[in-house]
Short mmCIF file of C-alpha atoms and ligand atoms in Angstrom, two decimals:
data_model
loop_
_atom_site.label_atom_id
_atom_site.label_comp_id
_atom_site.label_asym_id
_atom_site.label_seq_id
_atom_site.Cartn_x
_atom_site.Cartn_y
_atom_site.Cartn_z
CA UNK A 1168 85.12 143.59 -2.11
CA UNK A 1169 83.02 141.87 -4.89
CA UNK A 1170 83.91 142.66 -8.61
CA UNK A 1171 81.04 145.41 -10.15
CA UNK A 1172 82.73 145.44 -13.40
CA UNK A 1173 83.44 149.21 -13.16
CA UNK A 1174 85.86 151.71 -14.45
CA UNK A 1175 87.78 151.52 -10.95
CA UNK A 1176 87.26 148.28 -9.58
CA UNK A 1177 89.86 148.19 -6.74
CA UNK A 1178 90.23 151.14 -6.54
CA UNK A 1179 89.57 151.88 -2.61
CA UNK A 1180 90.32 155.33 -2.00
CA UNK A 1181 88.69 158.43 -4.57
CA UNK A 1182 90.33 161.55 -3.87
CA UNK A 1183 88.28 164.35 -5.89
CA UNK A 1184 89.68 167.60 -6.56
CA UNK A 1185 89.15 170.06 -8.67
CA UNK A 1186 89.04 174.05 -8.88
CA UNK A 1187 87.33 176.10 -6.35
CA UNK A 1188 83.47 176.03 -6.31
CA UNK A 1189 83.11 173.53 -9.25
CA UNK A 1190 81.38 171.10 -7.44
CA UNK A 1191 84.18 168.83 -5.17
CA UNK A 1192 82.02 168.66 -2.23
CA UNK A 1193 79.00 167.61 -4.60
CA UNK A 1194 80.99 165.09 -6.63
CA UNK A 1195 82.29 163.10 -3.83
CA UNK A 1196 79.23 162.81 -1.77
CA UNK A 1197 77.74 161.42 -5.23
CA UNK A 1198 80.58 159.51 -5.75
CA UNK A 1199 79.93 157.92 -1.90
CA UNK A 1200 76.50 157.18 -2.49
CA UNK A 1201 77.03 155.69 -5.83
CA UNK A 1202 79.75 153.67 -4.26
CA UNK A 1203 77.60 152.57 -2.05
CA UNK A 1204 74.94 151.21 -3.45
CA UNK A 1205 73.86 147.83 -3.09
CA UNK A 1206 74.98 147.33 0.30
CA UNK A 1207 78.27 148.68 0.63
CA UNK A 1208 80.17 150.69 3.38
CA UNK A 1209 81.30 154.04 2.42
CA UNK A 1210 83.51 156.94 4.35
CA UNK A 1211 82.80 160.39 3.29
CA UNK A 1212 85.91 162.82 4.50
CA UNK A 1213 86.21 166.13 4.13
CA UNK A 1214 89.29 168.26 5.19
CA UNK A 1215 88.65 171.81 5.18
CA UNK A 1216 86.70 172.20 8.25
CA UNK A 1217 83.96 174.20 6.36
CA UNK A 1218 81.23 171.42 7.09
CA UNK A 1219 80.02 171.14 3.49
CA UNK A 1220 79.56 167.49 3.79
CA UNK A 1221 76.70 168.02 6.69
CA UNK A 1222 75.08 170.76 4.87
CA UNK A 1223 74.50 168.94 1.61
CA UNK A 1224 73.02 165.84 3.61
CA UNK A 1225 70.72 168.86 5.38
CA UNK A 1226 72.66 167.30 8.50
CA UNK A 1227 73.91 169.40 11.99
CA UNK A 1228 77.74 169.93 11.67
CA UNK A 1229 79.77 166.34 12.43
CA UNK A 1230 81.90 165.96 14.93
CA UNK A 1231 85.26 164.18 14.44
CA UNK A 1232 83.76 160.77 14.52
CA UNK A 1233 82.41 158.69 11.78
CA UNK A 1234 78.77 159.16 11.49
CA UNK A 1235 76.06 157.30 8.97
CA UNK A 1236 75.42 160.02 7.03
CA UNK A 1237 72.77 158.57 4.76
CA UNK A 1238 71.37 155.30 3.28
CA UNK A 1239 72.41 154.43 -0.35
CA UNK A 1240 69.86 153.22 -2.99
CA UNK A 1241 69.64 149.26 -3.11
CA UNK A 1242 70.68 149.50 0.90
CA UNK A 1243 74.19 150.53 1.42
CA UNK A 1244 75.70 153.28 4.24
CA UNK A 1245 77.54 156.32 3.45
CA UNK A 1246 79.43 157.39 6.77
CA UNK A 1247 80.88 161.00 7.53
CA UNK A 1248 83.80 162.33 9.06
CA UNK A 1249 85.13 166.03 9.31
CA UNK A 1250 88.64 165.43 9.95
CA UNK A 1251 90.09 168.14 12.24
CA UNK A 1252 93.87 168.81 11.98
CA UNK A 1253 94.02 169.17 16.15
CA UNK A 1254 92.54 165.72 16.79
CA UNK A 1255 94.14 164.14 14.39
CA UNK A 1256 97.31 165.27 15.99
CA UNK A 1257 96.51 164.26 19.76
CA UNK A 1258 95.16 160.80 18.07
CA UNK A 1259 98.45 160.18 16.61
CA UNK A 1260 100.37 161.53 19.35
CA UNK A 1261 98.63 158.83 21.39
CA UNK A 1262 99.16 155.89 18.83
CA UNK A 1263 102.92 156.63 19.02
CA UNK A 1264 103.86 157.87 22.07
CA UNK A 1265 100.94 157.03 24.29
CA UNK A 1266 100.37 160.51 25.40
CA UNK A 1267 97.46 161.58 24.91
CA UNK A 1268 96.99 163.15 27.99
CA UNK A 1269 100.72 165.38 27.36
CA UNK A 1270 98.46 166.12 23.96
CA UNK A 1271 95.80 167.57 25.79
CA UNK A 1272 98.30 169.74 27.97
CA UNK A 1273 100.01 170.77 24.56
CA UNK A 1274 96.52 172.02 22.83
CA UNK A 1275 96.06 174.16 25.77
CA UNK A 1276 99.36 175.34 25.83
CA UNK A 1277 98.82 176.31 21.99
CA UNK A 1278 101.80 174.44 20.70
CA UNK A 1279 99.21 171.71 18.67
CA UNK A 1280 98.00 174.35 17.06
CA UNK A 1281 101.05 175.76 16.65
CA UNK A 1282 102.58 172.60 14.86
CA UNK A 1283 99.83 172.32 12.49
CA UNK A 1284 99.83 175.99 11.46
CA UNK A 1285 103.60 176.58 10.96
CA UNK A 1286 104.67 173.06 9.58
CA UNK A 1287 101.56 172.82 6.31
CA UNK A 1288 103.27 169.49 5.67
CA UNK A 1289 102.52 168.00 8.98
CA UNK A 1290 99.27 169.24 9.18
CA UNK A 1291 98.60 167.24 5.85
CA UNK A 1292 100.15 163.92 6.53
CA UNK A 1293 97.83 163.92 9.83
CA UNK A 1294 94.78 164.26 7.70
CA UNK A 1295 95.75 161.93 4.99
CA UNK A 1296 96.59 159.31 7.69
CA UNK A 1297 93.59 159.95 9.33
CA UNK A 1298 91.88 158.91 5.84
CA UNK A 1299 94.47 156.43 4.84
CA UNK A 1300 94.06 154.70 8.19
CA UNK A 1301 90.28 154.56 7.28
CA UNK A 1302 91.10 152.95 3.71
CA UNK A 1303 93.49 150.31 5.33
CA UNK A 1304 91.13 149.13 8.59
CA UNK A 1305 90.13 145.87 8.98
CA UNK A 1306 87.45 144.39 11.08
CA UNK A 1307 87.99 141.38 13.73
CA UNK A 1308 86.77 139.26 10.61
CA UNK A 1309 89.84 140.66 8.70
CA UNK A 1310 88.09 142.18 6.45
CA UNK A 1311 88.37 145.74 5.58
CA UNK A 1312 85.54 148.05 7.28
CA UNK A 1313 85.11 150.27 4.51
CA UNK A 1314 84.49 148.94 1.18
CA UNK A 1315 85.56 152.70 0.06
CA UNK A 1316 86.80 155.85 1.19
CA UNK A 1317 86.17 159.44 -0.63
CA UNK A 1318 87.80 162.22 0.21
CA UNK A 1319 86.71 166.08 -0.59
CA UNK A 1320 90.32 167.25 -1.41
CA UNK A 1321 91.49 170.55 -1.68
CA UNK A 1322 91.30 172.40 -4.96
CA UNK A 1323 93.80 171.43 -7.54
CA UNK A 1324 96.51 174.30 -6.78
CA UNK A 1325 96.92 172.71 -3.78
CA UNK A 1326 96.14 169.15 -4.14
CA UNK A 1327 99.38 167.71 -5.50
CA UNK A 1328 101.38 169.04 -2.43
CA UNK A 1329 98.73 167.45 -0.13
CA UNK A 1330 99.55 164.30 -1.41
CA UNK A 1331 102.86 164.44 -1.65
CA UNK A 1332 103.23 163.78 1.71
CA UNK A 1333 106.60 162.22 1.77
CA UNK A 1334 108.27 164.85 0.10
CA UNK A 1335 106.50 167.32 2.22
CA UNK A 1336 107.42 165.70 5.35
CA UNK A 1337 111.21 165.00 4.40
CA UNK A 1338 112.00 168.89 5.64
CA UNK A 1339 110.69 167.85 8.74
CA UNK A 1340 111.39 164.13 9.67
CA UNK A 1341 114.00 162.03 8.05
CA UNK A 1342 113.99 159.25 10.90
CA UNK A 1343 111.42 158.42 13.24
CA UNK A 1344 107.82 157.84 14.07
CA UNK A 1345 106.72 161.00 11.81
CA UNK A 1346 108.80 159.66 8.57
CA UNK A 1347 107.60 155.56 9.19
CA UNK A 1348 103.97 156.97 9.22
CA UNK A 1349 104.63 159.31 5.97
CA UNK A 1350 105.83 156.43 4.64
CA UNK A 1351 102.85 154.64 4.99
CA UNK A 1352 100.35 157.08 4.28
CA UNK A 1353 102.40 157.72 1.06
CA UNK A 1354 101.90 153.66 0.22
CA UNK A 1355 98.51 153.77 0.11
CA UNK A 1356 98.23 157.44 -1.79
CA UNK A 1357 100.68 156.36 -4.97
CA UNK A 1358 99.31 152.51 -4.67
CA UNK A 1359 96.60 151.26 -7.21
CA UNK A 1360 94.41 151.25 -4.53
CA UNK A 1361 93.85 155.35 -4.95
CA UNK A 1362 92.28 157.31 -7.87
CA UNK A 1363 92.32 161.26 -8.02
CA UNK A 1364 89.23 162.78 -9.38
CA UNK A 1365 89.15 165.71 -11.29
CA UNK A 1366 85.92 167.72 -10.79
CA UNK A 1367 85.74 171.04 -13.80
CA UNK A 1368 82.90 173.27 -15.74
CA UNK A 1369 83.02 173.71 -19.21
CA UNK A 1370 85.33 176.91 -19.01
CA UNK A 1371 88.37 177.68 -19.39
CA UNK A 1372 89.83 178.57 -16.16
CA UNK A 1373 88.77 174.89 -14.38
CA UNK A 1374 89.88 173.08 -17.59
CA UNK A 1375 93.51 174.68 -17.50
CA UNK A 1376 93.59 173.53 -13.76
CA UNK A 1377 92.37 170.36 -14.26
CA UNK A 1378 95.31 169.98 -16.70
CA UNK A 1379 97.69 171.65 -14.82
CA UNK A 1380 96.61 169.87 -12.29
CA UNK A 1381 97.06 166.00 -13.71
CA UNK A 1382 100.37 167.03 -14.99
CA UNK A 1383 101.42 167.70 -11.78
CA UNK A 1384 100.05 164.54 -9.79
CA UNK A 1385 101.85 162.75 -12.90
CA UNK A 1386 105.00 164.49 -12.07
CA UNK A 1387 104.77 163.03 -8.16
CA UNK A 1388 103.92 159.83 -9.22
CA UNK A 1389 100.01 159.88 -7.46
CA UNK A 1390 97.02 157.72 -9.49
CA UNK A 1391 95.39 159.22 -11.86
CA UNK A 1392 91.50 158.99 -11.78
CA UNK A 1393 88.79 160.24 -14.14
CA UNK A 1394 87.00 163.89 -15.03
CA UNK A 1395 83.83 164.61 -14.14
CA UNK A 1396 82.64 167.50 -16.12
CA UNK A 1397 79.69 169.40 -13.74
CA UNK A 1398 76.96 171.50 -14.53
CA UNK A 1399 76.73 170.28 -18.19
CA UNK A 1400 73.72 172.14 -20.15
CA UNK A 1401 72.45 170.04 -22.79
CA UNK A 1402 72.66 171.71 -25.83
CA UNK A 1403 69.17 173.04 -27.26
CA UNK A 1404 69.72 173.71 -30.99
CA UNK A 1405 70.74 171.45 -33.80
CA UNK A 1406 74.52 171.99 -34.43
CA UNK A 1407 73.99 173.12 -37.91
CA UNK A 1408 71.84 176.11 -36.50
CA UNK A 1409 74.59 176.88 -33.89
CA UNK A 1410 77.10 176.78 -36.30
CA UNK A 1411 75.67 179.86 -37.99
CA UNK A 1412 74.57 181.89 -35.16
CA UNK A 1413 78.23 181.15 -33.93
CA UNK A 1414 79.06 183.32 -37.18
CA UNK A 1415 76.08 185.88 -36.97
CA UNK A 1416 74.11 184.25 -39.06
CA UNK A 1417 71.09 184.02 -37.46
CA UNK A 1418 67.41 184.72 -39.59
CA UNK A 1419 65.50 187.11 -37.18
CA UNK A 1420 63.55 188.06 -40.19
CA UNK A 1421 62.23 184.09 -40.83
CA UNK A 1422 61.92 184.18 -37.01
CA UNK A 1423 59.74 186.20 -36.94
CA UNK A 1424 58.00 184.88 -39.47
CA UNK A 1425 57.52 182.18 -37.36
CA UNK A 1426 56.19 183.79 -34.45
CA UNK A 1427 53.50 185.73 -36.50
CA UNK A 1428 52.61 182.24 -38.06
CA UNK A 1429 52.25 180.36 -34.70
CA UNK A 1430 50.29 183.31 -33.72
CA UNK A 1431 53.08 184.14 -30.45
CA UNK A 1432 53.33 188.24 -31.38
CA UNK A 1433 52.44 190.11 -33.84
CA UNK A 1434 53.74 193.11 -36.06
CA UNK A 1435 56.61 195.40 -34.11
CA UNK A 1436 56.42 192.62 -31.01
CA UNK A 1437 56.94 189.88 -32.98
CA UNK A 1438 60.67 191.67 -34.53
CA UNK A 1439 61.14 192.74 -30.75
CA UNK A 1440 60.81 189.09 -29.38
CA UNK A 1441 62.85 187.31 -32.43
CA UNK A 1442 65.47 189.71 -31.58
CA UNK A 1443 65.66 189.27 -28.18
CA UNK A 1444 65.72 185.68 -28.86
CA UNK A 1445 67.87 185.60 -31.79
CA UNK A 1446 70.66 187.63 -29.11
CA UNK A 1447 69.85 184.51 -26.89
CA UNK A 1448 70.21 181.85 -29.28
CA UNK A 1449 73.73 183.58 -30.28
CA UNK A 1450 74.95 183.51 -26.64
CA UNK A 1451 74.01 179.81 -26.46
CA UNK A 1452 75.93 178.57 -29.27
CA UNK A 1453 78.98 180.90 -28.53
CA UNK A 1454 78.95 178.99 -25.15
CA UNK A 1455 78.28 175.59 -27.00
CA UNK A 1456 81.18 176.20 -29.49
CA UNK A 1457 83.46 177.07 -26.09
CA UNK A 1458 82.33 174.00 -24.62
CA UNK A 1459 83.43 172.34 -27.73
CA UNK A 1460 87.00 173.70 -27.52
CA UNK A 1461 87.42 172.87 -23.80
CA UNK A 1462 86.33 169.33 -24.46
CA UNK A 1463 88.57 169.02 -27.02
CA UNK A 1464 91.62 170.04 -24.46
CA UNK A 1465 90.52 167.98 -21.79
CA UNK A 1466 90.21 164.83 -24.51
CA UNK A 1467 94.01 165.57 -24.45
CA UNK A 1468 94.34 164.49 -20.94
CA UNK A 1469 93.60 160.79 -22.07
CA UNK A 1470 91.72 160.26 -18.95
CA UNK A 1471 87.88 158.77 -18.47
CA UNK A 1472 85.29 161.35 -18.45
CA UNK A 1473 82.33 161.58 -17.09
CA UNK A 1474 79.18 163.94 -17.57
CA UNK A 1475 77.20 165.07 -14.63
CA UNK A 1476 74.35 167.47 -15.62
CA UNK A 1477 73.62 171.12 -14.53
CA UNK A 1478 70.48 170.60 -11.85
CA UNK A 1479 67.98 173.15 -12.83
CA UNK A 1480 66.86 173.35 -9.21
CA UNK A 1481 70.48 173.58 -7.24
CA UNK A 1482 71.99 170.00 -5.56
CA UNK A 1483 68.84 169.22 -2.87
CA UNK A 1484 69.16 165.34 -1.39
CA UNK A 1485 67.05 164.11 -4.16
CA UNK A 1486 68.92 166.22 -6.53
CA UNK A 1487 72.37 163.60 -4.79
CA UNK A 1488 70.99 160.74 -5.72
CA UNK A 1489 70.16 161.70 -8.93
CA UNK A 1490 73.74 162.44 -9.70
CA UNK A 1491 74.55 159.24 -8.01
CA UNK A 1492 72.11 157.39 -10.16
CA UNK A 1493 74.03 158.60 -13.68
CA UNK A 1494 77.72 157.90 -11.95
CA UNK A 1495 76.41 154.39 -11.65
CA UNK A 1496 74.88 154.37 -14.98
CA UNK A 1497 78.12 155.59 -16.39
CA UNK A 1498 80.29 153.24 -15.02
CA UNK A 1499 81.91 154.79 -12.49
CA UNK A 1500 80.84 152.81 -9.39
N1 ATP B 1694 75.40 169.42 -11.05
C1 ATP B 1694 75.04 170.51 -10.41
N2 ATP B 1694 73.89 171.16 -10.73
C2 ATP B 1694 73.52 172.28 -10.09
N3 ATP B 1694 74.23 172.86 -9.10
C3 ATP B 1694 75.37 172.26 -8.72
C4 ATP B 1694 75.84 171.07 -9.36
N4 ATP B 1694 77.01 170.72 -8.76
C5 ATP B 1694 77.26 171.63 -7.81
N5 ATP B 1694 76.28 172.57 -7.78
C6 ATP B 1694 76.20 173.73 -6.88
O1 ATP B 1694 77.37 174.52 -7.06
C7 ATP B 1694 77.82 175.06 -5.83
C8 ATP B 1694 79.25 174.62 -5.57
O2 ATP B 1694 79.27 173.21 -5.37
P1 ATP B 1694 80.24 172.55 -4.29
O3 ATP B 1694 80.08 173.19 -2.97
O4 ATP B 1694 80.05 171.09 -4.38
O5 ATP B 1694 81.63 172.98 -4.94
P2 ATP B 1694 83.08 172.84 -4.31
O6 ATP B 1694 84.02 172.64 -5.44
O7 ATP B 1694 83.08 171.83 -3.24
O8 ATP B 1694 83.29 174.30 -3.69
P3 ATP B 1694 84.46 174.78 -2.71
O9 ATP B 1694 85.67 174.98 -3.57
O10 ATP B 1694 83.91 176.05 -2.15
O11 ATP B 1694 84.63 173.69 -1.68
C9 ATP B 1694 76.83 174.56 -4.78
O12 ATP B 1694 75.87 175.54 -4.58
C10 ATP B 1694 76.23 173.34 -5.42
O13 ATP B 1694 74.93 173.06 -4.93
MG1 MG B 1695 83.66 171.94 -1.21
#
């Protein structure tokens, strides 16, 4: 892969996690399409089986196959796959014991589905080798076949576990097929060639997880990537003029003032209107000065951040590539 000069030059698998509903699924297929860009080849994986990569592409659900997905600016392909737990298993049953056939025999019997449901840890190191296999690949010419993977993870509470695939899989395996792959799933998760994403809001629920979080991938000894703050609001008002409304210090009188003198409302309106606003302009900077505080904890994380703004008109395709456009810009990919 040619040098780009970025924050996370070879860095060849972004695993992007973050709370619940902050914007994972958003992030990474950003992230891909930034990645991308200028002619690269890019898997897109998602694990949950809830399709969110096809619907934010405006794309029928994928099957488990990778799929060009969409076209990155400056030429480039980002490729899908929805990993499923099931065919993961009969794949890998197949690579190691050359039965795929037996596999087939075992779904229908319910026992695949009964592996991957009451051992968690299995059911993780087949989706994470599904990906990892993806990351290590090489074409005929030797080269690898994806310049980069990204993988919609599940939410932080859960995300250190899914990694930790050795440990998860010691309970299970110590010798054998099921341990040598763990193994090497587990070499490329905790090698320099990964990067965990952390994906929060400006709140204080998604910030303590995000730090919570990091702690904990530092504890099992997985790579460490950057935090993308989502949904940032730029702030409206001068911080001088929030700092006061912070402390209820706002001038509805000289507001409306104002209005009168720009001719917006007059007499009782114009007190109704500055009040309404002045309530407004209170709730913004209370939010602002919470913002403030959160930043301020997540500066203690000593990771990269990055900024991706709150789209006034929800994530369409164009609204993708817009994000894309200011990951690039910031250095990310
Ligand atoms: N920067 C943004 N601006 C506006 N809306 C956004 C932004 N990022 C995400 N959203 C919206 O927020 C919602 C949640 O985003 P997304 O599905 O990516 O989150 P998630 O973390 O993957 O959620 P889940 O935990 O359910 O998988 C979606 O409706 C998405 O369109
Ligand atoms: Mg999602």
């Amino acid at each position: 892969m040619d040098s780009r000069d970025t924050d996370w030059d070879g860095v060849r698998l972004h695993v992007v996690t973050g709370k619940g509903g902050t914007g994972k699924t958003t992030v990474a297929a950003a992230l891909a399409l930034a990645l991308a860009a200028g002619g690269r080849k890019v898997l897109l994986v998602e694990v949950e089986g809830r399709q969110g990569i096809a619907q934010i592409f405006d794309r029928p659900p994928l099957p488990y196959e990778e799929r060009r997905i969409a076209v990155a600016p400056d030429g480039g392909d980002v490729y899908a796959l929805a990993v499923d737990p099931e065919e993961a298993m009969l794949e890998y049953m197949e690579m190691f014991y050359g039965m795929r056939t037996a596999g087939r025999a075992l779904t229908k019997m319910g026992i695949v589905d009964f592996a991957t449901t009451v051992a968690p840890g299995f059911r993780d190191v087949l989706v994470t080798g599904k990906t990892t296999e993806a990351v290590r690949r090489k074409g005929k010419n030797g080269r690898r076949v994806y310049d980069a993977v990204v993988l919609d993870a599940p939410p932080t509470g859960r995300v250190a576990r899914f990694l930790n695939v050795t440990k998860e899989v010691a309970g299970l395996a110590r010798v054998g097929p099921i341990k040598n792959h763990s193994d090497l799933v587990s070499g490329v998760l905790k090698s320099p060639e990964t990067a965990v994403h952390f994906v929060t809001l400006l709140e204080e629920m998604p910030v303590q997880e995000t730090l919570d979080g990091i702690a904990e991938l530092r504890a099992a000894g997985l790579p460490q990537g950057g935090i993308f703050l989502n949904m940032v609001r730029e702030s409206l008002l001068p911080q001088a003029v929030l700092d006061t409304a912070v402390k209820g210090g706002f001038d509805v009188a000289e507001l409306t003032l104002g209005l009168k003198a720009a001719g917006l409302a007059d007499g009782d309106d114009a007190t109704k209107i500055a009040e309404a606003l002045a309530e407004e302009v209170v709730e913004h900077a209370r939010r602002t000065a919470i913002e403030r505080g959160e930043r301020a904890s997540l500066a203690e994380a000593a990771v990269p951040q990055y900024e991706l703004p709150l789209l006034a008109d929800g994530v369409d395709l164009a609204g993708l590539y817009e994000l894309a456009a200011s990951i690039r810009t910031q250095g990310v990919a």
